[in-house]
Structure formats: structure tokens, C-alpha cells
Backbone as ProteinMPNN parsed JSONL, in Angstrom:
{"seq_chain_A": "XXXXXXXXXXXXXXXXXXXXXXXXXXXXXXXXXXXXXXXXXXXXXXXXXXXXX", "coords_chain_A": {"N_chain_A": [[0.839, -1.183, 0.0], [0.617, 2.088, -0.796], [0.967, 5.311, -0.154], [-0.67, 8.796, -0.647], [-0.391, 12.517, -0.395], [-2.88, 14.529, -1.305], [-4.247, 17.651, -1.403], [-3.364, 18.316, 0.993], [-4.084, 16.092, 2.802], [-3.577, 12.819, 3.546], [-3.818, 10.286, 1.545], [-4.655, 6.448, 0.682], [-3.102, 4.149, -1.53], [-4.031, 1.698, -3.098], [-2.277, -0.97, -4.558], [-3.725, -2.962, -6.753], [-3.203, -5.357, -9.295], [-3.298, -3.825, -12.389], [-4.651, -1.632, -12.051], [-4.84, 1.032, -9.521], [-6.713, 1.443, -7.227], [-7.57, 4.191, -4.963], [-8.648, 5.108, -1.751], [-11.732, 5.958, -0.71], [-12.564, 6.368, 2.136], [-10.413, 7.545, 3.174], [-9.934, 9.841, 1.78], [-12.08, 11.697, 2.648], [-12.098, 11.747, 5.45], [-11.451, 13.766, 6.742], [-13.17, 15.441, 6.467], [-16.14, 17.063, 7.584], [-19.153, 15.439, 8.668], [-17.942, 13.146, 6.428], [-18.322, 10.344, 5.476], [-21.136, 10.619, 5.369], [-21.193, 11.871, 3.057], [-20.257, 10.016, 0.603], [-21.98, 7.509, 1.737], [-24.324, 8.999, 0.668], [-23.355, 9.042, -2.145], [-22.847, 6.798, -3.177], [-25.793, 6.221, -3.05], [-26.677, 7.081, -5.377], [-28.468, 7.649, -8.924], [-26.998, 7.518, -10.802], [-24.047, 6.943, -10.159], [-25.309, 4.382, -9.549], [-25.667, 3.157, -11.946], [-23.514, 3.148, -13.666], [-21.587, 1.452, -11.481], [-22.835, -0.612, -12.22], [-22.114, -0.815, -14.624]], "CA_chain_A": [[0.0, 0.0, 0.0], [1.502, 3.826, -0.931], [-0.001, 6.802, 0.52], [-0.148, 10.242, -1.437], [-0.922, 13.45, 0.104], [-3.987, 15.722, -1.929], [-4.485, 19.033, -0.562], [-2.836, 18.149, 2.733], [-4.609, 14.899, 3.576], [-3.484, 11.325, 3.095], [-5.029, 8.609, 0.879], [-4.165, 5.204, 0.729], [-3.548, 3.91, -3.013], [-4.059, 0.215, -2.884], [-1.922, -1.665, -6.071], [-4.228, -4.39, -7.441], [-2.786, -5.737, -10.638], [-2.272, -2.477, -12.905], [-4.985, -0.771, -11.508], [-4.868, 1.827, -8.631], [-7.58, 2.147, -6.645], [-7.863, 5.032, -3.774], [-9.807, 4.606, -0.279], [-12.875, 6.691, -0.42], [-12.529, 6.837, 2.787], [-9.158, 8.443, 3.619], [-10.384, 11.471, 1.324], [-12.887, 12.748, 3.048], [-11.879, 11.563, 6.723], [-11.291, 15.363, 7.512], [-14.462, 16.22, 6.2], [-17.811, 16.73, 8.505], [-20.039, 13.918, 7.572], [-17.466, 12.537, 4.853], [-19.021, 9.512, 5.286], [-22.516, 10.802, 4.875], [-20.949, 12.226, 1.398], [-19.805, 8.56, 0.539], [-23.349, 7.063, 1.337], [-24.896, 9.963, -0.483], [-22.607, 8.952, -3.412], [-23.122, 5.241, -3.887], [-27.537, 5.931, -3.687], [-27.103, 8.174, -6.556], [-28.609, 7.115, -9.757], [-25.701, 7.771, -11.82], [-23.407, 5.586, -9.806], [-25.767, 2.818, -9.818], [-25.68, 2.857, -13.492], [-21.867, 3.277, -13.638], [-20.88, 0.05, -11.303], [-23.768, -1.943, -13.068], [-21.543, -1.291, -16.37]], "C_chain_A": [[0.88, 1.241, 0.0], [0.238, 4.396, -0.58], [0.405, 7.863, -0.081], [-1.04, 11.554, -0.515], [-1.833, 14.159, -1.602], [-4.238, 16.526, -1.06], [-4.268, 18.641, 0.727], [-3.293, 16.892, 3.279], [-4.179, 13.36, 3.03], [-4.254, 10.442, 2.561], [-4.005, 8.056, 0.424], [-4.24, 4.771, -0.924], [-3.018, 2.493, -2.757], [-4.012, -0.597, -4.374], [-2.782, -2.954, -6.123], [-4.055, -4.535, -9.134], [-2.599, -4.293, -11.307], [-2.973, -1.595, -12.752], [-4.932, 0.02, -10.243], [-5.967, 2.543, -7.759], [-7.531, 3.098, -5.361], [-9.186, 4.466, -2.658], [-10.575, 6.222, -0.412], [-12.445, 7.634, 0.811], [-11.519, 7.925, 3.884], [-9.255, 10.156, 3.289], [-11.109, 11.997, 1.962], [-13.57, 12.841, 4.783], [-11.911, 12.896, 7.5], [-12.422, 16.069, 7.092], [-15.828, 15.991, 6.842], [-18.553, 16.113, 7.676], [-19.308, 13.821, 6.356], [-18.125, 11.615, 5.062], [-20.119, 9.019, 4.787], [-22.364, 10.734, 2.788], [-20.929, 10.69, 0.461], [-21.081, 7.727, 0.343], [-24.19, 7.771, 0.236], [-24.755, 9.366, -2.083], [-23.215, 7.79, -4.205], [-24.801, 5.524, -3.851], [-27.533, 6.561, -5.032], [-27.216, 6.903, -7.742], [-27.466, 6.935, -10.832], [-24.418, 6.848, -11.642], [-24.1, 4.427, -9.605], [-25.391, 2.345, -10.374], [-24.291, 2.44, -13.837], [-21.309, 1.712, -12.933], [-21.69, -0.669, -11.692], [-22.696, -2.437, -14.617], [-20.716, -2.277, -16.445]], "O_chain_A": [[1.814, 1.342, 0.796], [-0.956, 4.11, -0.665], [1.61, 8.096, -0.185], [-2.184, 11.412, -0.084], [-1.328, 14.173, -2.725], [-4.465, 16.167, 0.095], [-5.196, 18.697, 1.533], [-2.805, 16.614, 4.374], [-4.652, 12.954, 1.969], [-5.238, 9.906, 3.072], [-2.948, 8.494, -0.029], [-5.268, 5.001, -1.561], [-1.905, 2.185, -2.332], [-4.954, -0.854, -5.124], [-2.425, -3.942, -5.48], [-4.685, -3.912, -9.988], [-1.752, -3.565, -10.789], [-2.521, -0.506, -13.108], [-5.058, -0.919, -9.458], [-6.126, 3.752, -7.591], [-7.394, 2.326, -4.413], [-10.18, 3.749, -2.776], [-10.046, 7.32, -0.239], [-12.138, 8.826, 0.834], [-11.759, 8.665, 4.838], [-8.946, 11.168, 3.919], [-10.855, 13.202, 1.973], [-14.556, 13.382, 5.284], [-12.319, 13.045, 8.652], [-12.588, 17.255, 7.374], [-16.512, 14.979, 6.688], [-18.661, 16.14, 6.45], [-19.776, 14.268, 5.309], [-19.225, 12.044, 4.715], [-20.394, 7.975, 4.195], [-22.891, 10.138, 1.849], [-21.813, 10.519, -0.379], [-21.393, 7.269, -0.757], [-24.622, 7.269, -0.802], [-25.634, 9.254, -2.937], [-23.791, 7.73, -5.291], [-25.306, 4.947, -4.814], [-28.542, 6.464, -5.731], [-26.627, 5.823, -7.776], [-27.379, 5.971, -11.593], [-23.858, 6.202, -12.527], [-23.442, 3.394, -9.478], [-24.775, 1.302, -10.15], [-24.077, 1.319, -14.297], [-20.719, 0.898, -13.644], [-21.301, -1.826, -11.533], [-22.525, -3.46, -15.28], [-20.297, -2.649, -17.541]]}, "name": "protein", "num_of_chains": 1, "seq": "XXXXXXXXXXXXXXXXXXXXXXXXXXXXXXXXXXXXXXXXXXXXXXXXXXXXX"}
């Protein structure tokens, strides 16, 4: 696991094969209700559609 700073805050970038996925949740750990944001995110219709593809 590597860690990169964005605007001052740490996220976790987790190597699986040659993709790079980021932790949600590291981004928006410093943010009041990040979490909420996060739930918010995944009901949306748009990301339904998106991890259905």
C-alpha cells in the first residue's frame, strides 16, 4: 500500500494488478459527515448505473 498526500490529507492507493484504486474513505476523513458524502454517493442514480456497467 503507498499513501499520497492531496491538498494536505493522506489517501491510501491500494496496487491491485495495474490498476490503482484510492480509499474513499481516507479522502474525506477530515471532512464533517465525509461519510454521509460517501453514502450519499453510492444511492445516486448515476453511480448505480456506472458500477452496473
Amino acid at each position: 500500500m503507498a499513501k499520497v498526500k492531496v491538498q494536505d490529507t493522506e489517501v491510501t492507493v491500494i496496487s491491485i494488478e495495474e490498476r490503482d484504486p484510492i480509499s474513499l474513505t481516507d479522502m474525506v476523513k477530515h471532512i464533517e459527515n465525509g461519510l454521509a458524502l460517501i453514502e450519499k454517493w453510492l444511492r445516486n442514480k448515476n453511480t448505480i448505473e456506472f458500477l452496473g456497467i
